[in-house]
CSV table of C-alpha atoms in Angstrom, one decimal:
chain,number,residue,atom,x,y,z
G,1,GLU,CA,-34.4,36.9,2.1
G,2,TRP,CA,-32.7,33.2,2.4
G,3,LEU,CA,-36.3,31.5,3.1
G,4,ASP,CA,-37.8,33.1,-0.3
G,5,LEU,CA,-35.3,31.8,-2.2
G,6,ALA,CA,-35.4,28.7,-0.4
G,7,ALA,CA,-39.2,28.7,-0.9
G,8,ARG,CA,-38.5,28.1,-5.0
G,9,PRO,CA,-39.8,25.4,-6.4
G,10,GLU,CA,-36.3,25.2,-8.3
G,11,SER,CA,-34.5,24.9,-4.7
G,12,GLN,CA,-35.9,21.5,-3.8
G,13,LEU,CA,-33.4,19.3,-5.3
G,14,VAL,CA,-30.8,21.1,-3.4
G,15,LEU,CA,-32.3,21.2,0.2
G,16,LEU,CA,-33.1,17.6,-0.2
G,17,THR,CA,-29.8,16.8,-1.3
G,18,ASP,CA,-28.9,18.6,1.3
G,19,HIS,CA,-30.6,17.3,4.2
G,20,ALA,CA,-29.5,14.1,3.0
G,21,HIS,CA,-26.6,14.7,3.0
G,22,CYS,CA,-26.8,15.9,6.2
G,23,GLU,CA,-28.7,12.9,7.8
G,24,LYS,CA,-26.7,10.6,6.4
G,25,LYS,CA,-23.7,12.5,8.3
G,26,ALA,CA,-25.0,11.9,11.3
G,27,ALA,CA,-25.6,8.2,11.0
G,28,SER,CA,-21.7,8.5,10.3
G,29,THR,CA,-21.0,10.4,13.1
G,30,ALA,CA,-22.7,8.3,15.3
G,31,MET,CA,-21.3,5.9,14.8
G,32,THR,CA,-17.9,6.7,14.6
G,33,LEU,CA,-18.5,7.9,18.3
G,34,MET,CA,-19.1,4.2,18.8
G,35,PHE,CA,-15.5,2.8,17.4
G,36,ARG,CA,-14.1,5.7,19.2
G,37,TYR,CA,-15.8,5.0,22.9
G,38,VAL,CA,-16.3,1.9,23.2
G,39,ASP,CA,-16.0,1.0,26.5
G,40,ARG,CA,-19.3,3.6,27.4
G,41,PRO,CA,-22.1,1.0,27.3
G,42,GLU,CA,-24.5,3.2,27.9
G,43,LEU,CA,-23.2,5.7,24.9
G,44,LEU,CA,-23.6,2.8,22.3
G,45,ASN,CA,-26.8,2.3,23.4
G,46,LYS,CA,-27.7,5.6,23.1
G,47,MET,CA,-25.9,5.8,19.5
G,48,SER,CA,-26.6,3.0,17.8
G,49,ARG,CA,-30.1,4.4,18.3
G,50,LEU,CA,-29.8,7.4,16.6
G,51,ALA,CA,-27.2,6.2,13.6
G,52,ARG,CA,-30.4,4.3,13.2
G,53,GLU,CA,-33.0,6.9,13.4
G,54,GLU,CA,-30.4,9.1,10.8
G,55,LEU,CA,-30.6,6.2,8.4
G,56,ILE,CA,-34.3,6.1,8.1
G,57,HIS,CA,-34.9,9.9,7.9
G,58,PHE,CA,-32.0,9.3,5.3
G,59,GLU,CA,-34.2,6.4,3.7
G,60,GLN,CA,-37.7,9.2,3.8
G,61,VAL,CA,-35.8,12.2,2.2
G,62,LEU,CA,-34.3,9.8,-0.3
G,63,ALA,CA,-38.4,9.1,-1.0
G,64,LEU,CA,-39.4,12.0,-1.0
G,65,MET,CA,-37.2,12.8,-3.7
G,66,GLU,CA,-37.9,9.7,-5.3
G,67,ALA,CA,-41.7,10.6,-5.2
G,68,ARG,CA,-40.6,14.7,-6.4
G,69,GLY,CA,-38.7,13.2,-9.8
G,70,HIS,CA,-35.5,14.5,-8.1
G,71,ARG,CA,-31.9,11.8,-8.1
G,72,TYR,CA,-30.0,11.5,-5.2
G,73,ASP,CA,-26.3,13.3,-5.9
G,74,HIS,CA,-23.0,14.4,-4.5
G,75,MET,CA,-23.6,18.2,-3.4
G,76,SER,CA,-21.0,20.6,-6.0
């Protein structure tokens, strides 16, 4: 089962790396929307906050990886 595989200690690095990439992509998407919809101030404010929040999450995942002795890298 997927959950059993994900819970294995050897899966930690892959899961954390994937999670970090997802946080980074969410921040990037928010920034893309800010550039696309410059005429929508209500959206600009929300997307700006979202981008910052997702980057904080990204930093938290990086810190967790570092605390566990893992290095952030590209997914293959």
